[in-house]
Amino acid sequence: MEERWTSEQVLGLAPDAASRKAGTRLSAPGPWSDTGCTAPAGREGTVVWGLCRGSGSTPYRTVADLGGPAYKCSCPSRKFPCKHVLGLLLLWSAGPGGAVGPAEPPEWVAQWLSARAGAATRKAQRAAGGDGDGPADPEAARRRAELRDARTADGAAELEQRLADGVRAGLAGADRSDSRAWEEVAARMVDAQAPGLAARAGELAVVPSSGPGWPGRLLEEYALLHLLARGVRALDGLPEGPAATVRSRAGRSVDSAALLSTRAVRDDWLVLGSRDSASERLTTRRIWLRGARTGAAALVLSFGAAGRAPDLVLPVGMSVDADLAHHPAARPLRASLGERHAAPAPGPVPPGTTVADALSAYGDTLRDDPWLDSWPAVLAGVVPVPLDDGWQLADADGGDALPVDPGARGRAGLWRLAAVSGGRPVTVFGECGHRGFSPVTVWSGTEAVPL
């Protein structure tokens, strides 16, 4: 029997609060026609479709493949999924007796499904080396890698010298006039094919204008960047785990297809949380997972152009039977998601830990990756407590409390967390770091509520 998602699981797909609100307004049968759903033979997941009346003369064609999940709508929205997809799925989630019942897909839906199947086949062929281009020249690849490593090492040496000059001159004398110099250093690190070094060097430019105590913070950043630069220059002498971490922090890219072909692990991956962040050029979606059998934590990143939501969407609180490969590191977290073997299904409430254990886990991880800002953690049995100067999450037994990251205090999600809790202990997922805890998801009973 078809298992339909809950409204919260559908709204967990929304790229922002405005989309959730607009999608909810479209969840009534009024604007919809020719709706239907089916579970095509030979594939996982339900396909839902419908026509939505808009401002134009032609209704919008809206379709969702929940086996991906994947979506398409003929509306001009740049959000993904758009409000029409959300409205259609909310209408479908009402149940078999509602406005969206079983039906044969129309031609336009069948064509979209066929195109998706073809694209998936071509992608698999490319990953297997069957694109007809022939094998790559291993000797040429080796020479390119050696040239890149030499260029990056030279850049790291130049960065070390710049940091040493800054310490000799005295950090307390640095001011905003120093920002242009660090921007130039960051540009040189890009030329050295070390985007990770470039990003950290560029961040030094804004520290002197970050408020009281900035000289101490600047010294901390100097020390971490100096350690990373030394690590880049000493890569050949480092053990495999720390060397992989240094490469990652320096910005060395990973071939996801090759990684998945050699190191993929199949598991039921519970979607713990999802959060988007935007810059001038890029929208980044961070999706945190936990393996049901392996217990491994994973962070999958997806990117979209500025103003556009990334394509990868996994509903929070759902479980996905999929292949996943962690990127090499001393403490693996970043991962690439591979083949999904079934449609997302409702997942369990994850087991959690105490505040003290979460802090201990973060401290242990810092030993292997000193550049780490935070580490994912599930806190069980904690109560959100508003204070005069912020928030904290306190163990219900009164044992320990963890301050909420100041960067998260202005989010409306904290009040949603307090509303779900109602003063009672709850399970909360988020990131535990040196600035505190940043909540991402809370469970209300068995239902995951994104924050």
Coordinates of C-alpha atoms in Angstrom, one line a residue:
M1 CA 0.0 0.0 0.0
E2 CA 1.3 3.5 -0.9
E3 CA 2.8 5.3 2.1
R4 CA 2.3 9.0 1.9
W5 CA 4.5 11.6 3.5
T6 CA 3.4 13.9 6.3
S7 CA 3.0 17.6 5.7
E8 CA 6.1 18.3 7.8
Q9 CA 8.2 16.0 5.7
V10 CA 6.9 17.8 2.6
L11 CA 7.6 21.2 4.0
G12 CA 11.1 20.0 5.0
L13 CA 11.9 20.2 1.2
A14 CA 11.1 24.0 1.1
P15 CA 14.2 26.1 0.3
D16 CA 13.0 28.9 2.6
A17 CA 10.2 30.1 4.9
A18 CA 8.5 32.1 2.1
S19 CA 8.3 29.0 0.0
R20 CA 6.7 27.0 2.8
K21 CA 4.1 29.7 3.3
A22 CA 3.3 30.0 -0.4
G23 CA 3.2 26.2 -0.8
T24 CA 0.8 25.9 2.0
R25 CA -1.6 28.3 0.3
L26 CA -1.5 26.1 -2.8
S27 CA -2.3 22.9 -0.9
A28 CA -6.1 23.2 -1.5
P29 CA -7.8 21.4 -4.4
G30 CA -9.1 24.7 -5.9
P31 CA -6.2 25.7 -8.3
W32 CA -5.4 22.1 -9.3
S33 CA -6.6 19.8 -12.1
D34 CA -5.6 16.6 -13.8
T35 CA -3.8 15.4 -10.7
G36 CA -2.6 11.9 -10.1
C37 CA 0.1 9.6 -8.7
T38 CA 1.6 6.3 -9.5
A39 CA 4.4 3.9 -8.5
P40 CA 5.9 2.9 -11.9
A41 CA 7.0 -0.7 -12.2
G42 CA 10.7 -1.2 -12.1
R43 CA 11.5 1.9 -10.2
E44 CA 11.4 3.1 -6.6
G45 CA 9.2 5.8 -5.3
T46 CA 5.9 7.5 -6.2
V47 CA 5.4 10.0 -9.0
V48 CA 3.0 12.8 -8.4
W49 CA 1.7 15.3 -11.0
G50 CA -0.9 18.0 -11.6
L51 CA -1.8 21.2 -13.5
C52 CA -1.9 24.4 -11.4
R53 CA -3.9 27.4 -12.5
G54 CA -1.7 30.5 -12.3
S55 CA -1.8 34.1 -13.5
G56 CA -1.4 33.1 -17.2
S57 CA -3.7 31.4 -19.6
T58 CA -1.8 28.1 -19.5
P59 CA -1.7 26.1 -16.2
Y60 CA 1.7 25.2 -14.8
R61 CA 2.8 21.6 -15.3
T62 CA 4.1 20.3 -12.0
V63 CA 5.6 16.8 -11.4
A64 CA 7.6 15.3 -8.5
D65 CA 9.5 12.0 -8.4
L66 CA 9.8 11.0 -4.8
G67 CA 12.3 8.3 -5.5
G68 CA 14.9 11.0 -6.1
P69 CA 13.4 13.1 -4.9
A70 CA 13.3 15.2 -8.1
Y71 CA 11.0 17.9 -9.4
K72 CA 10.0 19.9 -12.4
C73 CA 7.5 22.8 -12.9
S74 CA 6.9 25.0 -15.9
C75 CA 6.6 28.1 -13.8
P76 CA 9.4 30.7 -14.0
S77 CA 10.4 30.4 -10.3
R78 CA 14.1 30.1 -9.5
K79 CA 13.4 28.3 -6.3
F80 CA 13.8 24.5 -6.1
P81 CA 11.4 23.0 -5.3
C82 CA 9.0 25.8 -6.1
K83 CA 5.7 26.6 -4.3
H84 CA 3.7 24.6 -6.9
V85 CA 5.7 21.4 -6.2
L86 CA 5.2 22.0 -2.4
G87 CA 1.5 22.7 -2.8
L88 CA 1.0 19.5 -5.0
L89 CA 2.9 17.3 -2.5
L90 CA 0.9 18.7 0.4
L91 CA -2.3 18.0 -1.5
W92 CA -1.0 14.4 -2.1
S93 CA 0.0 13.9 1.5
A94 CA -3.7 14.3 2.6
G95 CA -4.2 10.6 1.7
P96 CA -5.7 8.3 -0.9
G97 CA -9.1 9.8 -0.3
G98 CA -8.0 13.3 -1.2
A99 CA -7.7 15.2 -4.5
V100 CA -4.6 13.2 -5.7
G101 CA -5.4 9.6 -6.4
P102 CA -3.9 6.8 -8.5
A103 CA -3.9 7.4 -12.2
E104 CA -1.9 6.7 -15.4
P105 CA 0.7 9.4 -16.0
P106 CA 0.0 11.7 -19.0
E107 CA 2.4 11.9 -21.9
W108 CA 4.3 15.0 -20.6
V109 CA 5.0 13.2 -17.3
A110 CA 6.0 10.0 -19.1
Q111 CA 8.5 12.0 -21.3
W112 CA 10.0 13.6 -18.2
L113 CA 10.5 10.2 -16.5
S114 CA 12.0 8.8 -19.7
A115 CA 14.5 11.7 -19.9
R116 CA 15.5 11.2 -16.3
A117 CA 16.1 7.5 -16.8
G118 CA 18.3 8.3 -19.9
A119 CA 20.3 10.8 -18.0
A120 CA 20.9 8.4 -15.1
T121 CA 22.1 5.7 -17.6
R122 CA 24.5 8.1 -19.3
K123 CA 25.9 9.2 -15.9
A124 CA 26.5 5.6 -14.9
Q125 CA 28.3 4.9 -18.2
R126 CA 30.5 7.9 -17.6
A127 CA 31.3 6.8 -14.1
A128 CA 32.2 3.3 -15.5
G129 CA 34.4 4.8 -18.2
G130 CA 32.0 3.9 -21.0
D131 CA 31.7 7.3 -22.6
G132 CA 33.9 6.4 -25.5
D133 CA 36.7 8.8 -24.8
G134 CA 39.1 6.1 -23.8
P135 CA 41.2 5.8 -20.7
A136 CA 43.1 8.8 -19.4
D137 CA 46.8 9.0 -19.7
P138 CA 48.2 8.1 -16.3
E139 CA 51.6 9.5 -16.9
A140 CA 50.1 12.9 -18.0
A141 CA 47.9 12.8 -14.9
R142 CA 50.9 12.2 -12.7
R143 CA 52.9 15.1 -14.2
R144 CA 49.9 17.4 -13.7
A145 CA 49.6 16.4 -10.1
E146 CA 53.3 16.9 -9.5
L147 CA 53.2 20.4 -11.1
R148 CA 50.1 21.3 -9.0
D149 CA 51.7 20.1 -5.8
A150 CA 54.9 22.1 -6.5
R151 CA 52.8 25.2 -7.2
T152 CA 50.8 24.8 -4.0
A153 CA 53.9 24.2 -1.9
D154 CA 55.4 27.4 -3.3
G155 CA 52.3 29.3 -2.4
A156 CA 52.3 27.9 1.1
A157 CA 55.9 29.0 1.6
E158 CA 55.0 32.5 0.5
L159 CA 52.1 32.5 2.9
E160 CA 54.3 31.5 5.8
Q161 CA 56.6 34.4 5.0
R162 CA 53.7 36.8 4.9
L163 CA 52.5 35.6 8.3
A164 CA 55.9 35.9 9.8
D165 CA 56.3 39.4 8.6
G166 CA 52.9 40.3 10.2
V167 CA 54.0 38.9 13.5
R168 CA 57.3 40.9 13.4
A169 CA 55.5 44.1 12.6
G170 CA 53.1 43.5 15.5
L171 CA 49.5 42.4 15.2
A172 CA 48.1 45.2 17.4
G173 CA 49.2 47.7 14.8
A174 CA 47.2 46.1 12.0
D175 CA 44.1 48.0 10.9
R176 CA 41.8 48.1 8.0
S177 CA 44.5 49.4 5.7
D178 CA 46.0 45.9 5.9
S179 CA 42.9 44.3 4.3
R180 CA 44.0 45.0 0.7
A181 CA 47.3 43.3 1.3
W182 CA 45.5 40.1 2.5
E183 CA 43.2 40.2 -0.5
E184 CA 46.2 40.2 -2.7
V185 CA 47.7 37.3 -0.8
A186 CA 44.4 35.4 -1.2
A187 CA 44.6 36.0 -5.0
R188 CA 48.1 34.6 -5.1
M189 CA 46.9 31.5 -3.2
V190 CA 44.2 31.0 -5.9
D191 CA 47.0 31.1 -8.5
A192 CA 48.8 28.5 -6.4
Q193 CA 45.8 26.2 -6.8
A194 CA 45.1 26.3 -3.0
P195 CA 41.6 27.8 -2.7
G196 CA 41.4 26.7 1.0
L197 CA 44.5 28.8 1.8
A198 CA 43.0 31.6 -0.2
A199 CA 39.7 31.6 1.7
R200 CA 41.4 31.6 5.1
A201 CA 43.9 34.3 4.1
G202 CA 41.0 36.5 2.8
E203 CA 39.2 36.1 6.1
L204 CA 42.1 37.7 7.9
A205 CA 41.3 41.0 6.1
V206 CA 38.1 41.5 8.2
V207 CA 39.3 40.4 11.6
P208 CA 40.7 43.9 12.6
S209 CA 37.2 45.4 12.1
S210 CA 35.4 42.6 14.1
G211 CA 35.1 44.4 17.4
P212 CA 36.9 44.4 20.8
G213 CA 39.5 41.7 21.3
W214 CA 40.3 41.4 17.6
P215 CA 44.1 41.2 18.1
G216 CA 43.7 37.9 20.0
R217 CA 41.4 36.5 17.4
L218 CA 43.8 37.6 14.7
L219 CA 46.7 35.8 16.4
E220 CA 44.6 32.6 16.6
E221 CA 43.8 32.8 12.9
Y222 CA 47.5 33.4 12.1
A223 CA 48.5 30.3 14.1
L224 CA 45.9 28.1 12.4
L225 CA 46.8 29.3 8.9
H226 CA 50.5 28.9 9.7
L227 CA 49.9 25.4 10.8
L228 CA 48.0 24.6 7.6
A229 CA 50.7 26.2 5.4
R230 CA 53.4 24.1 7.2
G231 CA 51.2 21.0 6.7
V232 CA 51.0 21.6 3.0
R233 CA 54.7 21.9 2.7
A234 CA 55.2 18.7 4.7
L235 CA 52.6 16.5 3.0
D236 CA 55.0 13.8 1.9
G237 CA 56.0 13.1 5.5
L238 CA 52.5 13.1 7.1
P239 CA 50.5 9.9 7.9
E240 CA 47.7 9.2 5.4
G241 CA 44.9 10.5 7.6
P242 CA 46.4 13.9 8.6
A243 CA 47.7 14.3 5.0
A244 CA 44.2 13.8 3.6
T245 CA 42.9 16.4 6.1
V246 CA 45.5 18.9 5.1
R247 CA 44.8 18.4 1.4
S248 CA 41.1 18.9 2.0
R249 CA 41.7 22.1 4.1
A250 CA 44.0 23.4 1.4
G251 CA 41.1 23.0 -1.1
R252 CA 42.2 19.9 -3.0
S253 CA 39.2 18.6 -4.9
V254 CA 38.0 14.9 -4.8
D255 CA 36.8 12.9 -7.7
S256 CA 33.4 11.8 -6.4
A257 CA 32.8 9.3 -9.1
A258 CA 36.1 7.5 -8.4
L259 CA 35.5 7.7 -4.7
L260 CA 32.0 6.1 -5.0
S261 CA 33.3 3.3 -7.3
T262 CA 35.9 2.2 -4.7
R263 CA 34.8 3.3 -1.2
A264 CA 31.0 3.4 -1.2
V265 CA 29.1 2.0 1.8
R266 CA 25.4 1.2 1.5
D267 CA 23.3 2.0 4.5
D268 CA 20.0 3.5 5.6
W269 CA 21.0 7.1 6.0
L270 CA 18.8 9.2 8.3
V271 CA 18.5 12.8 7.2
L272 CA 19.3 14.7 10.4
G273 CA 19.2 18.2 9.1
S274 CA 19.5 20.5 6.1
R275 CA 20.5 24.2 5.9
D276 CA 21.2 26.6 3.1
S277 CA 23.7 29.5 3.1
A278 CA 24.1 32.1 0.3
S279 CA 27.0 34.2 -0.9
E280 CA 27.2 36.6 -3.9
R281 CA 28.1 33.8 -6.3
L282 CA 26.8 30.6 -4.7
T283 CA 24.1 28.9 -2.7
T284 CA 25.3 26.0 -0.6
R285 CA 23.1 23.4 0.9
R286 CA 24.5 21.3 3.8
I287 CA 22.7 18.0 4.5
W288 CA 23.7 15.9 7.5
L289 CA 23.2 12.2 7.6
R290 CA 23.7 9.3 10.0
G291 CA 24.0 5.6 9.0
A292 CA 21.6 3.3 10.8
R293 CA 24.0 0.3 10.7
T294 CA 27.4 2.0 10.6
G295 CA 26.5 4.9 12.9
A296 CA 28.7 7.1 10.8
A297 CA 28.0 10.8 10.4
A298 CA 28.2 12.4 7.0
L299 CA 27.9 15.8 5.5
V300 CA 26.8 16.1 1.9
L301 CA 27.2 19.5 0.1
S302 CA 25.1 20.6 -2.9
F303 CA 25.6 23.9 -4.8
G304 CA 23.5 26.2 -6.9
A305 CA 24.1 29.5 -8.6
A306 CA 23.4 32.7 -6.7
G307 CA 19.7 33.0 -6.1
R308 CA 18.9 29.4 -7.1
A309 CA 18.5 26.5 -4.7
P310 CA 20.7 23.5 -5.2
D311 CA 19.2 20.5 -6.9
L312 CA 19.8 17.9 -4.2
V313 CA 16.9 17.8 -1.7
L314 CA 16.5 15.2 1.0
P315 CA 13.6 15.5 3.4
V316 CA 14.6 16.0 7.1
G317 CA 13.6 13.0 9.2
M318 CA 13.4 10.6 6.3
S319 CA 15.7 7.6 5.8
V320 CA 17.4 7.0 2.5
D321 CA 18.8 3.6 1.4
A322 CA 21.8 4.7 -0.6
D323 CA 25.5 4.3 -1.3
L324 CA 27.7 7.0 0.2
A325 CA 31.5 7.5 0.2
H326 CA 33.3 9.6 2.7
H327 CA 36.1 11.9 1.5
P328 CA 39.5 11.0 2.8
A329 CA 40.4 12.6 6.2
A330 CA 41.7 11.8 9.6
R331 CA 38.1 12.2 10.9
P332 CA 35.9 11.6 7.8
L333 CA 32.7 13.7 7.6
R334 CA 32.3 15.3 4.1
A335 CA 30.8 12.7 1.8
S336 CA 29.5 12.1 -1.7
L337 CA 26.0 10.5 -2.2
G338 CA 25.8 7.8 -4.8
E339 CA 23.0 5.5 -6.0
R340 CA 19.7 5.5 -4.1
H341 CA 18.2 2.1 -3.9
A342 CA 14.7 3.0 -2.6
A343 CA 12.5 6.0 -2.1
P344 CA 13.0 8.0 1.1
A345 CA 11.0 6.5 4.0
P346 CA 10.1 7.8 7.4
G347 CA 13.1 7.5 9.7
P348 CA 13.3 6.9 13.5
V349 CA 14.2 9.5 16.1
P350 CA 18.0 9.3 16.3
P351 CA 19.7 8.2 19.6
G352 CA 21.3 11.2 21.3
T353 CA 24.0 12.0 23.8
T354 CA 24.5 14.3 26.8
V355 CA 26.0 17.8 26.6
A356 CA 29.2 16.6 28.2
D357 CA 29.6 13.7 25.7
A358 CA 29.0 16.1 22.8
L359 CA 31.7 18.4 24.0
S360 CA 34.0 15.5 24.5
A361 CA 33.4 14.2 20.9
Y362 CA 34.1 17.7 19.5
G363 CA 37.3 17.9 21.5
D364 CA 38.5 14.5 20.4
T365 CA 37.9 15.5 16.7
L366 CA 39.9 18.7 17.1
R367 CA 43.0 16.6 17.8
D368 CA 42.8 15.3 14.3
D369 CA 41.5 18.4 12.6
P370 CA 42.5 21.6 14.4
W371 CA 40.9 23.8 11.7
L372 CA 37.4 22.3 12.5
D373 CA 34.8 24.9 13.5
S374 CA 32.1 22.4 14.7
W375 CA 31.1 18.7 14.7
P376 CA 27.6 17.3 14.3
A377 CA 25.8 16.1 17.5
V378 CA 22.4 14.8 18.6
L379 CA 21.5 16.0 22.1
A380 CA 18.9 13.8 23.9
G381 CA 16.8 15.0 26.8
V382 CA 17.7 18.7 26.7
V383 CA 15.6 21.7 27.4
P384 CA 16.0 25.1 25.6
V385 CA 16.3 27.9 28.1
P386 CA 16.2 31.6 27.1
L387 CA 18.6 33.9 29.1
D388 CA 19.1 37.6 29.2
D389 CA 22.2 37.4 27.0
G390 CA 21.2 34.4 24.7
W391 CA 20.0 30.8 24.9
Q392 CA 21.3 27.6 26.3
L393 CA 20.5 23.9 26.0
A394 CA 20.4 22.2 29.4
D395 CA 20.4 18.5 30.3
A396 CA 17.0 17.8 31.8
D397 CA 18.7 16.2 34.8
G398 CA 20.4 19.5 35.6
G399 CA 23.9 18.1 34.8
D400 CA 25.3 20.4 32.2
A401 CA 24.3 23.2 29.8
L402 CA 25.6 24.3 26.5
P403 CA 25.3 27.9 25.2
V404 CA 23.7 28.4 21.8
D405 CA 26.1 29.8 19.2
P406 CA 25.6 33.6 19.1
G407 CA 25.3 33.4 15.3
A408 CA 22.1 31.4 15.7
R409 CA 20.4 33.6 18.3
G410 CA 18.6 35.8 15.9
R411 CA 17.0 32.9 14.1
A412 CA 13.2 32.4 14.4
G413 CA 14.0 28.7 14.7
L414 CA 15.0 29.1 18.4
W415 CA 11.5 30.1 19.3
R416 CA 10.2 27.2 17.2
L417 CA 12.5 25.0 19.3
A418 CA 11.1 26.5 22.5
A419 CA 7.5 26.0 21.2
V420 CA 8.1 22.3 20.4
S421 CA 9.8 21.7 23.7
G422 CA 7.2 23.6 25.8
G423 CA 9.6 23.2 28.7
R424 CA 9.9 19.5 28.3
P425 CA 13.1 17.5 27.3
V426 CA 13.5 17.1 23.5
T427 CA 16.0 15.6 21.1
V428 CA 17.9 18.2 19.1
F429 CA 20.4 17.9 16.2
G430 CA 22.9 20.6 15.4
E431 CA 26.6 21.5 15.3
C432 CA 28.7 21.7 18.5
G433 CA 31.7 24.0 18.2
H434 CA 33.9 26.5 20.1
R435 CA 31.2 29.2 19.9
G436 CA 28.5 26.9 21.3
F437 CA 25.7 24.8 19.8
S438 CA 23.8 25.7 16.6
P439 CA 20.5 23.9 16.5
V440 CA 19.3 22.6 13.1
T441 CA 16.4 20.1 13.8
V442 CA 14.2 19.2 16.8
W443 CA 12.0 16.1 17.1
S444 CA 8.4 16.6 18.3
G445 CA 7.5 13.0 19.3
T446 CA 8.6 11.1 16.2
E447 CA 8.3 14.0 13.8
A448 CA 11.4 16.0 12.7
V449 CA 10.9 19.8 12.7
P450 CA 13.5 21.8 10.8
L451 CA 14.8 24.9 12.6

